Amino acid sequence: MGRVFKKKGGAKREAEDEKKEELVIKKKAKKEKSPEPEPESESGDDDDVEDVSDEEVEDEDEDEEEQNIMDFDFEGSAPVDDDRDGIVNLLTQTFLRTDIDMKAMAESIISKAPHGLVLTQVDDDEEAEQDFMVYGLCTTLALNENKENPPKFIKDIFTYLLNRAKKGAPTEIYKKIEEIQEAGDGKTGLFVNERLLNFPTIVVPQLFESIKNDVDNFETKYKTIIYIQKLRIAEGEESNAGSSSSSGAPPKKKGKMGKAEKKRAAAAALANAEIEFDNPEDRILFQLKEGKEVHFDFPVHMDVEPGSKFHTIEKEGKKYNPFRRLVIMDDKRFDAFLKKGCDSIVV
């Protein structure tokens, strides 16, 4: 029936679907009763109230947190037709407000089965109404295997990438995307690694292991992989982009900096900014020595509704604004990334 492993987490429902085999996340539902309230003092004297220590407050917070944990069983299996709508929902987390045909993209992902995995909730009650929800998606999709007559959604993806690169990337990255589009050799893949926000990372090793086994056995090997990551950058730090250089030299006066120089300065500022990754394992990619990668970051706060969980978040008194990071890596870096993800559970 596939591998079984223990997992705790508070995942919210936000997609829809069903599946096939490879991994099962074990979760058992358990709710703890709220402690009985202490009887109120009959004296009504404020002086009789005892001070509550910091340790007791922390214990209460931990108890409350434990009571809010909901446990589920999840299984990972190859995508099927019933998973289409759920896959579309997850793809829209990566590609915000774009003209990309997500439905066609989802159907292409399904057509590549058994390659790829979707995460769905296990339903042990045969009489219960089937719940089509997709909680995670991990797969790859060839971007340039049909140069003469590519599907429209592939054209849309390249239009999206080039438009973003034109606005904020160094010229060499823009040219690299153009070269990939023109190659038409099927040796560039889009890596899709999506889960519901804050979904526990215990699933990562099994997902990455499955993808690695698949791509290792592809007849046409990927030489280049494009990966769009979701991240947040501390407010104020990204706004300094373009105002200083990585060498620490004083900023030039407004109007004196050329377009290319502004892009380099912005990239340098972002590179030194405080970053939070929506998928914590994504940080690993930039700690590796194997292979090569280039990337650039672009803001997406204008593409997200203000009340959305994908908009600005606050952490330890700092506000973090939503960005996307477009990574172009070679096969060695991608292989090392998948291996590292297989070796450790990220928290």
XYZ file of C-alpha atoms in Angstrom:
347
model
C 0.000 0.000 0.000
C 2.935 2.365 0.001
C 5.066 3.786 2.755
C 3.543 4.956 5.996
C 4.931 7.681 8.212
C 3.751 9.769 11.131
C 2.757 13.349 10.575
C 1.138 16.133 12.556
C -0.087 19.403 11.251
C -2.970 21.816 10.799
C -3.585 21.741 7.060
C -6.601 23.666 5.735
C -8.697 22.532 2.831
C -8.034 24.482 -0.336
C -8.175 22.298 -3.435
C -9.878 19.090 -4.557
C -9.042 15.450 -5.543
C -8.132 11.712 -5.374
C -5.198 9.255 -6.133
C -3.050 6.122 -6.751
C -0.217 4.834 -4.463
C 3.282 5.858 -3.345
C 3.262 7.472 0.025
C 0.946 7.634 2.977
C 1.195 10.164 5.783
C -0.149 8.733 8.997
C -2.235 11.031 11.177
C -4.641 10.111 13.905
C -7.361 12.436 15.116
C -7.242 13.315 18.737
C -8.732 16.226 20.623
C -7.856 17.132 24.136
C -10.514 18.323 26.517
C -10.212 21.827 27.823
C -9.206 21.820 31.473
C -11.998 22.347 33.967
C -12.167 26.013 35.036
C -10.985 26.748 38.554
C -13.825 27.737 40.934
C -13.987 31.463 41.510
C -12.984 32.810 44.843
C -15.982 33.610 47.009
C -14.190 36.340 48.898
C -14.047 38.651 45.872
C -10.767 39.990 47.290
C -8.312 41.045 44.568
C -5.467 40.637 47.060
C -6.123 36.898 47.132
C -5.389 36.496 43.421
C -2.038 34.782 42.886
C 0.416 35.959 40.251
C 0.642 33.673 37.253
C 4.209 32.766 36.318
C 5.590 32.970 32.771
C 6.016 29.189 32.766
C 2.342 28.654 33.546
C 1.345 31.021 30.739
C 3.616 29.143 28.311
C 2.081 25.829 29.414
C -1.396 27.193 28.765
C -0.347 28.393 25.310
C 1.080 24.965 24.511
C -2.108 23.261 25.715
C -4.233 25.540 23.551
C -1.967 24.928 20.548
C -2.195 21.155 21.086
C -5.979 21.308 21.198
C -6.063 23.029 17.801
C -4.094 20.254 16.085
C -6.156 18.218 13.643
C -4.711 14.946 12.394
C -5.440 13.369 9.019
C -4.222 10.528 6.836
C -2.844 11.597 3.450
C -1.723 9.541 0.504
C 0.416 10.444 -2.462
C -0.250 8.925 -5.840
C -0.079 9.625 -9.551
C -2.488 12.351 -10.732
C -5.742 11.280 -12.383
C -8.580 13.096 -14.144
C -10.484 13.706 -10.903
C -7.487 15.695 -9.643
C -7.666 18.296 -12.394
C -9.524 21.054 -10.515
C -7.380 20.594 -7.431
C -4.208 20.791 -9.508
C -5.468 24.012 -11.123
C -6.032 25.514 -7.665
C -2.461 24.719 -6.632
C -0.979 26.042 -9.881
C -2.663 29.383 -9.279
C -0.557 29.711 -6.105
C 2.527 29.891 -8.339
C 1.101 31.769 -11.286
C -0.919 34.660 -9.878
C -3.313 36.510 -12.180
C -1.793 35.293 -15.418
C -3.249 34.384 -18.806
C -1.800 30.877 -18.621
C -4.332 28.162 -19.445
C -4.163 26.355 -16.094
C -6.716 23.759 -17.112
C -4.645 22.684 -20.113
C -1.537 22.704 -17.960
C -3.226 20.473 -15.368
C -4.376 18.083 -18.079
C -0.823 17.861 -19.419
C 0.452 17.047 -15.918
C -2.156 14.290 -15.601
C -1.227 12.911 -19.030
C 2.355 12.347 -17.800
C 1.205 9.894 -15.092
C 2.532 7.808 -13.482
C 5.110 10.619 -13.263
C 4.389 13.064 -10.460
C 2.461 12.900 -7.211
C -0.581 14.574 -5.743
C -1.424 14.544 -2.030
C -4.991 13.748 -1.029
C -6.729 12.830 2.191
C -7.349 9.151 2.857
C -11.020 8.334 3.294
C -11.460 5.236 5.464
C -15.249 5.550 5.515
C -16.560 3.861 2.361
C -20.060 5.220 2.945
C -18.934 8.829 3.302
C -19.210 11.172 0.353
C -15.937 11.180 -1.577
C -13.877 14.291 -0.964
C -11.909 15.433 -4.015
C -9.215 17.658 -2.536
C -5.599 18.116 -3.603
C -3.312 19.241 -0.793
C -0.018 19.018 -2.658
C 1.521 18.549 -6.081
C 5.078 17.609 -7.034
C 6.012 16.961 -10.660
C 7.951 18.184 -13.678
C 6.753 19.315 -17.084
C 8.875 19.561 -20.248
C 8.805 23.149 -21.487
C 10.375 22.962 -24.929
C 9.865 19.549 -26.475
C 7.733 20.819 -29.402
C 9.268 23.989 -30.789
C 7.236 24.115 -33.997
C 3.795 23.628 -32.476
C 3.876 23.998 -28.688
C 0.643 23.933 -26.668
C -0.788 27.359 -25.920
C -0.148 27.049 -22.193
C 3.569 26.502 -22.901
C 3.623 29.685 -24.986
C 1.814 31.427 -22.133
C 4.430 30.267 -19.619
C 7.294 31.611 -21.724
C 5.450 34.902 -22.232
C 5.027 35.151 -18.467
C 8.689 34.327 -17.768
C 10.022 36.726 -20.394
C 7.773 39.571 -19.263
C 8.906 39.176 -15.665
C 12.552 38.859 -16.681
C 12.346 41.914 -18.918
C 11.169 44.032 -16.010
C 13.539 42.892 -13.309
C 16.149 40.345 -14.356
C 19.713 40.816 -15.595
C 19.991 40.654 -19.384
C 21.741 37.270 -19.270
C 18.735 35.641 -17.570
C 16.333 37.093 -20.121
C 18.531 35.724 -22.930
C 18.747 32.342 -21.194
C 14.948 32.038 -21.186
C 14.865 32.956 -24.887
C 17.469 30.281 -25.646
C 15.455 27.658 -23.764
C 12.318 28.543 -25.705
C 14.163 28.312 -29.024
C 15.977 25.053 -28.273
C 12.969 22.785 -28.783
C 14.889 19.750 -27.524
C 12.731 18.804 -24.538
C 15.716 19.092 -22.205
C 14.269 21.860 -20.017
C 11.713 21.010 -17.365
C 9.481 23.104 -15.118
C 9.641 21.810 -11.551
C 6.304 22.191 -9.752
C 6.415 21.828 -5.957
C 3.154 23.136 -4.490
C 1.336 22.490 -1.236
C -1.286 24.260 0.771
C 0.323 27.018 2.796
C 1.900 25.756 6.056
C 1.335 22.120 5.102
C 3.835 20.061 7.167
C 7.167 19.464 5.443
C 7.391 15.841 6.567
C 6.066 14.949 3.108
C 9.095 16.419 1.314
C 11.514 13.431 1.392
C 8.965 11.035 -0.125
C 7.853 13.532 -2.766
C 11.407 14.383 -3.797
C 12.470 10.738 -3.840
C 9.621 9.866 -6.196
C 10.452 12.739 -8.578
C 14.158 11.882 -8.541
C 13.449 8.243 -9.409
C 11.231 9.376 -12.275
C 13.580 11.906 -13.864
C 16.548 9.539 -13.520
C 14.682 7.113 -15.769
C 13.423 9.579 -18.391
C 14.489 8.746 -21.916
C 15.199 12.447 -22.589
C 17.158 13.794 -19.634
C 16.636 17.317 -18.349
C 19.714 19.504 -18.673
C 18.013 22.635 -17.339
C 15.217 23.079 -14.791
C 13.121 26.159 -14.108
C 11.587 26.483 -10.664
C 9.360 29.307 -9.434
C 9.529 29.629 -5.657
C 7.180 31.495 -3.332
C 8.919 33.707 -0.769
C 8.443 36.790 1.405
C 10.967 39.591 1.816
C 11.132 41.816 4.900
C 9.434 45.139 4.271
C 11.830 48.034 3.890
C 14.670 45.810 2.714
C 13.241 45.209 -0.739
C 12.432 48.906 -1.062
C 16.135 49.647 -0.767
C 16.704 47.753 -3.996
C 18.314 50.074 -6.478
C 19.421 52.578 -3.842
C 22.746 50.943 -3.008
C 25.291 48.598 -4.549
C 26.603 45.298 -3.195
C 30.051 46.868 -2.843
C 28.750 49.330 -0.259
C 29.400 52.311 -2.491
C 27.104 55.304 -1.928
C 24.021 55.368 -4.140
C 24.171 57.455 -7.254
C 21.929 60.436 -7.612
C 18.516 59.799 -9.048
C 18.574 59.762 -12.821
C 22.288 58.882 -13.021
C 21.845 55.103 -12.838
C 21.216 53.204 -16.057
C 18.567 50.501 -16.410
C 21.049 47.606 -16.282
C 22.792 49.107 -13.271
C 19.487 49.551 -11.468
C 18.676 45.888 -12.039
C 22.048 44.805 -10.666
C 21.663 47.049 -7.631
C 18.144 45.766 -7.014
C 19.344 42.150 -7.279
C 22.173 42.877 -4.821
C 19.774 44.447 -2.319
C 17.369 41.507 -2.565
C 20.211 39.029 -2.195
C 21.029 40.521 1.212
C 17.435 40.912 2.371
C 15.801 38.819 5.079
C 13.739 36.114 3.372
C 11.058 33.630 4.419
C 10.279 30.769 2.020
C 6.693 29.504 1.846
C 8.197 26.046 1.218
C 11.007 25.833 3.814
C 12.922 23.213 1.801
C 13.498 25.779 -0.963
C 16.257 27.388 1.096
C 18.347 24.224 0.657
C 18.787 24.916 -3.038
C 21.030 27.928 -2.324
C 23.173 26.113 0.245
C 24.409 23.504 -2.228
C 27.806 23.465 -3.922
C 26.928 21.096 -6.762
C 25.980 22.477 -10.158
C 24.937 26.022 -10.999
C 21.889 28.243 -10.682
C 20.871 31.797 -11.478
C 17.784 33.528 -10.182
C 15.948 36.785 -9.775
C 13.118 37.931 -7.514
C 10.038 39.900 -8.467
C 7.225 41.327 -6.312
C 3.674 39.978 -6.587
C 1.836 41.942 -3.898
C -0.154 43.713 -6.606
C -1.383 40.307 -7.826
C -2.667 39.182 -4.424
C -5.830 40.307 -2.664
C -4.952 42.242 0.533
C -6.822 39.779 2.741
C -5.192 36.718 1.181
C -2.849 34.503 3.186
C -0.424 34.895 0.294
C -0.221 38.649 0.834
C 1.940 40.431 3.424
C 2.545 38.549 6.684
C 3.934 39.756 9.993
C 6.546 37.858 11.949
C 8.384 39.014 15.061
C 7.317 42.583 14.446
C 8.443 42.612 10.800
C 6.258 42.680 7.732
C 7.162 40.380 4.856
C 5.876 41.121 1.360
C 5.171 38.390 -1.238
C 7.669 37.741 -4.009
C 8.380 35.023 -6.537
C 11.878 33.759 -7.289
C 12.552 32.445 -10.781
C 15.391 29.914 -10.564
C 17.167 28.444 -13.584
C 19.452 25.568 -12.568
C 21.406 22.832 -14.288
C 20.744 19.126 -13.820
C 23.522 18.746 -11.232
C 22.035 21.372 -8.927
C 18.545 19.910 -9.381
C 19.760 16.383 -8.620
C 21.555 17.605 -5.486
C 18.441 19.516 -4.401
C 16.253 16.424 -4.698
C 18.824 14.273 -2.913
C 19.120 16.715 -0.036
C 15.339 16.874 0.248
C 15.252 13.057 0.412
C 17.851 12.929 3.159
C 16.214 15.242 5.651
C 12.825 16.330 6.916
C 12.653 20.094 6.956
C 10.830 21.855 9.774
